[in-house]
């Protein structure tokens, strides 16, 4: 296991970067022009980012980025 220490400013910056990246992925997942294989990879990336986000954000902030468990219809 690898650990690292952050001061408050670094924590806020990490939260901001993760939120920005997750927002971008969520926006792109709504684009119907993107292939389902790419969307699957984006979903996997989102899950990794969310796991990192949970380590630095408050539960209230995390609840805003929870993805509902949905049945994925890939064509």
mmCIF file of N, CA and C in Angstrom:
data_model
loop_
_atom_site.group_PDB
_atom_site.id
_atom_site.type_symbol
_atom_site.label_atom_id
_atom_site.label_comp_id
_atom_site.label_asym_id
_atom_site.label_seq_id
_atom_site.Cartn_x
_atom_site.Cartn_y
_atom_site.Cartn_z
ATOM 1 N N UNK A 1 0.846 -1.175 0.000
ATOM 2 C CA UNK A 1 0.000 0.000 0.000
ATOM 3 C C UNK A 1 0.893 1.240 0.000
ATOM 4 N N UNK A 2 0.522 2.194 -0.818
ATOM 5 C CA UNK A 2 1.274 3.438 -0.893
ATOM 6 C C UNK A 2 0.429 4.545 -0.278
ATOM 7 N N UNK A 3 1.037 5.376 0.527
ATOM 8 C CA UNK A 3 0.326 6.494 1.136
ATOM 9 C C UNK A 3 1.067 7.789 0.882
ATOM 10 N N UNK A 4 0.370 8.888 0.992
ATOM 11 C CA UNK A 4 1.012 10.180 0.889
ATOM 12 C C UNK A 4 0.245 11.187 1.727
ATOM 13 N N UNK A 5 0.952 12.230 2.125
ATOM 14 C CA UNK A 5 0.350 13.254 2.969
ATOM 15 C C UNK A 5 0.058 14.494 2.128
ATOM 16 N N UNK A 6 -1.064 15.116 2.423
ATOM 17 C CA UNK A 6 -1.466 16.328 1.725
ATOM 18 C C UNK A 6 -1.766 17.419 2.741
ATOM 19 N N UNK A 7 -1.403 18.642 2.403
ATOM 20 C CA UNK A 7 -1.890 19.729 3.240
ATOM 21 C C UNK A 7 -3.267 20.125 2.710
ATOM 22 N N UNK A 8 -3.933 21.045 3.383
ATOM 23 C CA UNK A 8 -5.297 21.410 3.022
ATOM 24 C C UNK A 8 -5.394 21.963 1.607
ATOM 25 N N UNK A 9 -4.443 22.776 1.219
ATOM 26 C CA UNK A 9 -4.467 23.364 -0.123
ATOM 27 C C UNK A 9 -4.315 22.283 -1.193
ATOM 28 N N UNK A 10 -3.424 21.332 -0.971
ATOM 29 C CA UNK A 10 -3.227 20.240 -1.922
ATOM 30 C C UNK A 10 -4.472 19.356 -2.006
ATOM 31 N N UNK A 11 -5.128 19.148 -0.870
ATOM 32 C CA UNK A 11 -6.353 18.350 -0.861
ATOM 33 C C UNK A 11 -7.437 19.027 -1.696
ATOM 34 N N UNK A 12 -7.602 20.322 -1.519
ATOM 35 C CA UNK A 12 -8.606 21.060 -2.291
ATOM 36 C C UNK A 12 -8.287 21.021 -3.789
ATOM 37 N N UNK A 13 -7.014 21.128 -4.132
ATOM 38 C CA UNK A 13 -6.608 21.078 -5.534
ATOM 39 C C UNK A 13 -6.893 19.696 -6.122
ATOM 40 N N UNK A 14 -6.590 18.647 -5.365
ATOM 41 C CA UNK A 14 -6.863 17.288 -5.829
ATOM 42 C C UNK A 14 -8.366 17.080 -6.015
ATOM 43 N N UNK A 15 -9.168 17.561 -5.063
ATOM 44 C CA UNK A 15 -10.624 17.472 -5.194
ATOM 45 C C UNK A 15 -11.090 18.171 -6.462
ATOM 46 N N UNK A 16 -10.581 19.359 -6.692
ATOM 47 C CA UNK A 16 -10.973 20.132 -7.872
ATOM 48 C C UNK A 16 -10.629 19.391 -9.156
ATOM 49 N N UNK A 17 -9.421 18.865 -9.248
ATOM 50 C CA UNK A 17 -9.001 18.153 -10.455
ATOM 51 C C UNK A 17 -9.842 16.904 -10.696
ATOM 52 N N UNK A 18 -10.106 16.164 -9.633
ATOM 53 C CA UNK A 18 -10.913 14.949 -9.777
ATOM 54 C C UNK A 18 -12.348 15.285 -10.183
ATOM 55 N N UNK A 19 -12.925 16.322 -9.563
ATOM 56 C CA UNK A 19 -14.283 16.729 -9.931
ATOM 57 C C UNK A 19 -14.352 17.137 -11.398
ATOM 58 N N UNK A 20 -13.381 17.906 -11.814
ATOM 59 C CA UNK A 20 -13.365 18.384 -13.196
ATOM 60 C C UNK A 20 -13.291 17.214 -14.178
ATOM 61 N N UNK A 21 -12.430 16.262 -13.881
ATOM 62 C CA UNK A 21 -12.276 15.102 -14.763
ATOM 63 C C UNK A 21 -13.545 14.245 -14.758
ATOM 64 N N UNK A 22 -14.130 14.038 -13.579
ATOM 65 C CA UNK A 22 -15.351 13.234 -13.496
ATOM 66 C C UNK A 22 -16.513 13.925 -14.206
ATOM 67 N N UNK A 23 -16.614 15.256 -14.072
ATOM 68 C CA UNK A 23 -17.663 15.996 -14.777
ATOM 69 C C UNK A 23 -17.523 15.842 -16.288
ATOM 70 N N UNK A 24 -16.299 15.900 -16.754
ATOM 71 C CA UNK A 24 -16.053 15.754 -18.187
ATOM 72 C C UNK A 24 -16.456 14.366 -18.678
ATOM 73 N N UNK A 25 -16.118 13.349 -17.908
ATOM 74 C CA UNK A 25 -16.490 11.981 -18.280
ATOM 75 C C UNK A 25 -18.010 11.827 -18.275
ATOM 76 N N UNK A 26 -18.673 12.356 -17.246
ATOM 77 C CA UNK A 26 -20.131 12.257 -17.184
ATOM 78 C C UNK A 26 -20.775 12.944 -18.381
ATOM 79 N N UNK A 27 -20.234 14.055 -18.767
ATOM 80 C CA UNK A 27 -20.754 14.765 -19.944
ATOM 81 C C UNK A 27 -20.552 13.928 -21.203
ATOM 82 N N UNK A 28 -19.373 13.363 -21.365
ATOM 83 C CA UNK A 28 -19.072 12.570 -22.550
ATOM 84 C C UNK A 28 -19.879 11.269 -22.602
ATOM 85 N N UNK A 29 -20.222 10.719 -21.454
ATOM 86 C CA UNK A 29 -21.023 9.494 -21.449
ATOM 87 C C UNK A 29 -22.423 9.727 -22.016
ATOM 88 N N UNK A 30 -22.885 10.971 -22.003
ATOM 89 C CA UNK A 30 -24.198 11.306 -22.543
ATOM 90 C C UNK A 30 -24.178 11.472 -24.066
ATOM 91 N N UNK A 31 -22.992 11.550 -24.653
ATOM 92 C CA UNK A 31 -22.856 11.759 -26.096
ATOM 93 C C UNK A 31 -23.133 10.454 -26.832
ATOM 94 N N UNK A 32 -24.143 10.452 -27.664
ATOM 95 C CA UNK A 32 -24.553 9.239 -28.371
ATOM 96 C C UNK A 32 -23.626 8.889 -29.534
ATOM 97 N N UNK A 33 -22.749 9.808 -29.900
ATOM 98 C CA UNK A 33 -21.835 9.553 -31.016
ATOM 99 C C UNK A 33 -20.634 8.708 -30.599
ATOM 100 N N UNK A 34 -20.408 8.601 -29.305
ATOM 101 C CA UNK A 34 -19.247 7.858 -28.816
ATOM 102 C C UNK A 34 -19.567 6.368 -28.789
ATOM 103 N N UNK A 35 -18.658 5.568 -29.272
ATOM 104 C CA UNK A 35 -18.810 4.118 -29.367
ATOM 105 C C UNK A 35 -18.921 3.490 -27.973
ATOM 106 N N UNK A 36 -19.680 2.410 -27.881
ATOM 107 C CA UNK A 36 -19.907 1.759 -26.587
ATOM 108 C C UNK A 36 -18.625 1.218 -25.964
ATOM 109 N N UNK A 37 -17.676 0.812 -26.764
ATOM 110 C CA UNK A 37 -16.401 0.305 -26.224
ATOM 111 C C UNK A 37 -15.642 1.438 -25.533
ATOM 112 N N UNK A 38 -15.666 2.600 -26.145
ATOM 113 C CA UNK A 38 -15.022 3.779 -25.563
ATOM 114 C C UNK A 38 -15.750 4.179 -24.282
ATOM 115 N N UNK A 39 -17.065 4.117 -24.316
ATOM 116 C CA UNK A 39 -17.844 4.462 -23.119
ATOM 117 C C UNK A 39 -17.553 3.515 -21.966
ATOM 118 N N UNK A 40 -17.334 2.257 -22.278
ATOM 119 C CA UNK A 40 -17.008 1.285 -21.237
ATOM 120 C C UNK A 40 -15.670 1.641 -20.587
ATOM 121 N N UNK A 41 -14.699 2.020 -21.401
ATOM 122 C CA UNK A 41 -13.396 2.434 -20.874
ATOM 123 C C UNK A 41 -13.533 3.711 -20.048
ATOM 124 N N UNK A 42 -14.382 4.620 -20.503
ATOM 125 C CA UNK A 42 -14.615 5.856 -19.750
ATOM 126 C C UNK A 42 -15.259 5.559 -18.397
ATOM 127 N N UNK A 43 -16.174 4.613 -18.389
ATOM 128 C CA UNK A 43 -16.835 4.213 -17.137
ATOM 129 C C UNK A 43 -15.821 3.622 -16.159
ATOM 130 N N UNK A 44 -14.913 2.803 -16.671
ATOM 131 C CA UNK A 44 -13.868 2.226 -15.817
ATOM 132 C C UNK A 44 -12.972 3.327 -15.243
ATOM 133 N N UNK A 45 -12.614 4.287 -16.082
ATOM 134 C CA UNK A 45 -11.798 5.413 -15.619
ATOM 135 C C UNK A 45 -12.544 6.221 -14.558
ATOM 136 N N UNK A 46 -13.830 6.424 -14.771
ATOM 137 C CA UNK A 46 -14.651 7.155 -13.812
ATOM 138 C C UNK A 46 -14.624 6.460 -12.453
ATOM 139 N N UNK A 47 -14.753 5.144 -12.458
ATOM 140 C CA UNK A 47 -14.755 4.396 -11.203
ATOM 141 C C UNK A 47 -13.432 4.551 -10.452
ATOM 142 N N UNK A 48 -12.333 4.546 -11.173
ATOM 143 C CA UNK A 48 -11.013 4.734 -10.548
ATOM 144 C C UNK A 48 -10.921 6.132 -9.948
ATOM 145 N N UNK A 49 -11.327 7.138 -10.710
ATOM 146 C CA UNK A 49 -11.284 8.514 -10.216
ATOM 147 C C UNK A 49 -12.190 8.695 -9.007
ATOM 148 N N UNK A 50 -13.356 8.071 -9.041
ATOM 149 C CA UNK A 50 -14.279 8.192 -7.920
ATOM 150 C C UNK A 50 -13.699 7.564 -6.655
ATOM 151 N N UNK A 51 -13.019 6.452 -6.794
ATOM 152 C CA UNK A 51 -12.390 5.826 -5.628
ATOM 153 C C UNK A 51 -11.336 6.744 -5.015
ATOM 154 N N UNK A 52 -10.575 7.426 -5.861
ATOM 155 C CA UNK A 52 -9.612 8.410 -5.363
ATOM 156 C C UNK A 52 -10.331 9.578 -4.693
ATOM 157 N N UNK A 53 -11.400 10.030 -5.323
ATOM 158 C CA UNK A 53 -12.170 11.162 -4.810
ATOM 159 C C UNK A 53 -12.735 10.860 -3.430
ATOM 160 N N UNK A 54 -13.202 9.630 -3.220
ATOM 161 C CA UNK A 54 -13.764 9.254 -1.919
ATOM 162 C C UNK A 54 -12.745 9.390 -0.794
ATOM 163 N N UNK A 55 -11.477 9.283 -1.117
ATOM 164 C CA UNK A 55 -10.436 9.363 -0.094
ATOM 165 C C UNK A 55 -10.172 10.791 0.386
ATOM 166 N N UNK A 56 -10.524 11.783 -0.435
ATOM 167 C CA UNK A 56 -10.210 13.165 -0.061
ATOM 168 C C UNK A 56 -11.439 14.041 0.135
ATOM 169 N N UNK A 57 -12.602 13.611 -0.323
ATOM 170 C CA UNK A 57 -13.801 14.449 -0.274
ATOM 171 C C UNK A 57 -14.709 14.042 0.887
ATOM 172 N N UNK A 58 -15.612 14.947 1.219
ATOM 173 C CA UNK A 58 -16.600 14.668 2.259
ATOM 174 C C UNK A 58 -17.680 13.738 1.694
ATOM 175 N N UNK A 59 -18.384 13.039 2.566
ATOM 176 C CA UNK A 59 -19.471 12.176 2.082
ATOM 177 C C UNK A 59 -20.531 12.942 1.282
ATOM 178 N N UNK A 60 -20.795 14.200 1.658
ATOM 179 C CA UNK A 60 -21.773 15.002 0.925
ATOM 180 C C UNK A 60 -21.310 15.254 -0.507
ATOM 181 N N UNK A 61 -20.019 15.552 -0.677
ATOM 182 C CA UNK A 61 -19.478 15.769 -2.011
ATOM 183 C C UNK A 61 -19.500 14.465 -2.816
ATOM 184 N N UNK A 62 -19.176 13.370 -2.169
ATOM 185 C CA UNK A 62 -19.156 12.073 -2.855
ATOM 186 C C UNK A 62 -20.544 11.694 -3.355
ATOM 187 N N UNK A 63 -21.561 12.010 -2.572
ATOM 188 C CA UNK A 63 -22.918 11.632 -2.973
ATOM 189 C C UNK A 63 -23.335 12.325 -4.265
ATOM 190 N N UNK A 64 -22.761 13.483 -4.561
ATOM 191 C CA UNK A 64 -23.086 14.197 -5.796
ATOM 192 C C UNK A 64 -22.551 13.461 -7.027
ATOM 193 N N UNK A 65 -21.521 12.647 -6.835
ATOM 194 C CA UNK A 65 -20.874 11.978 -7.963
ATOM 195 C C UNK A 65 -21.138 10.478 -8.019
ATOM 196 N N UNK A 66 -22.015 9.985 -7.145
ATOM 197 C CA UNK A 66 -22.380 8.570 -7.200
ATOM 198 C C UNK A 66 -23.119 8.284 -8.495
ATOM 199 N N UNK A 67 -22.732 7.227 -9.161
ATOM 200 C CA UNK A 67 -23.405 6.813 -10.392
ATOM 201 C C UNK A 67 -24.450 5.773 -10.013
ATOM 202 N N UNK A 68 -25.660 5.949 -10.486
ATOM 203 C CA UNK A 68 -26.677 4.935 -10.183
ATOM 204 C C UNK A 68 -26.333 3.627 -10.884
ATOM 205 N N UNK A 69 -26.641 2.544 -10.241
ATOM 206 C CA UNK A 69 -26.435 1.239 -10.877
ATOM 207 C C UNK A 69 -27.496 1.097 -11.955
ATOM 208 N N UNK A 70 -27.046 1.121 -13.192
ATOM 209 C CA UNK A 70 -27.985 1.024 -14.296
ATOM 210 C C UNK A 70 -27.633 -0.175 -15.159
ATOM 211 N N UNK A 71 -28.628 -0.660 -15.839
ATOM 212 C CA UNK A 71 -28.395 -1.694 -16.817
ATOM 213 C C UNK A 71 -27.844 -0.998 -18.045
ATOM 214 N N UNK A 72 -26.699 -1.434 -18.489
ATOM 215 C CA UNK A 72 -26.070 -0.803 -19.644
ATOM 216 C C UNK A 72 -26.522 -1.515 -20.903
ATOM 217 N N UNK A 73 -27.042 -0.760 -21.817
ATOM 218 C CA UNK A 73 -27.511 -1.314 -23.084
ATOM 219 C C UNK A 73 -26.494 -0.967 -24.164
ATOM 220 N N UNK A 74 -25.574 -1.866 -24.393
ATOM 221 C CA UNK A 74 -24.596 -1.659 -25.465
ATOM 222 C C UNK A 74 -25.106 -2.359 -26.696
ATOM 223 N N UNK A 75 -25.066 -1.627 -27.777
ATOM 224 C CA UNK A 75 -25.566 -2.180 -29.036
ATOM 225 C C UNK A 75 -24.541 -3.046 -29.712
#
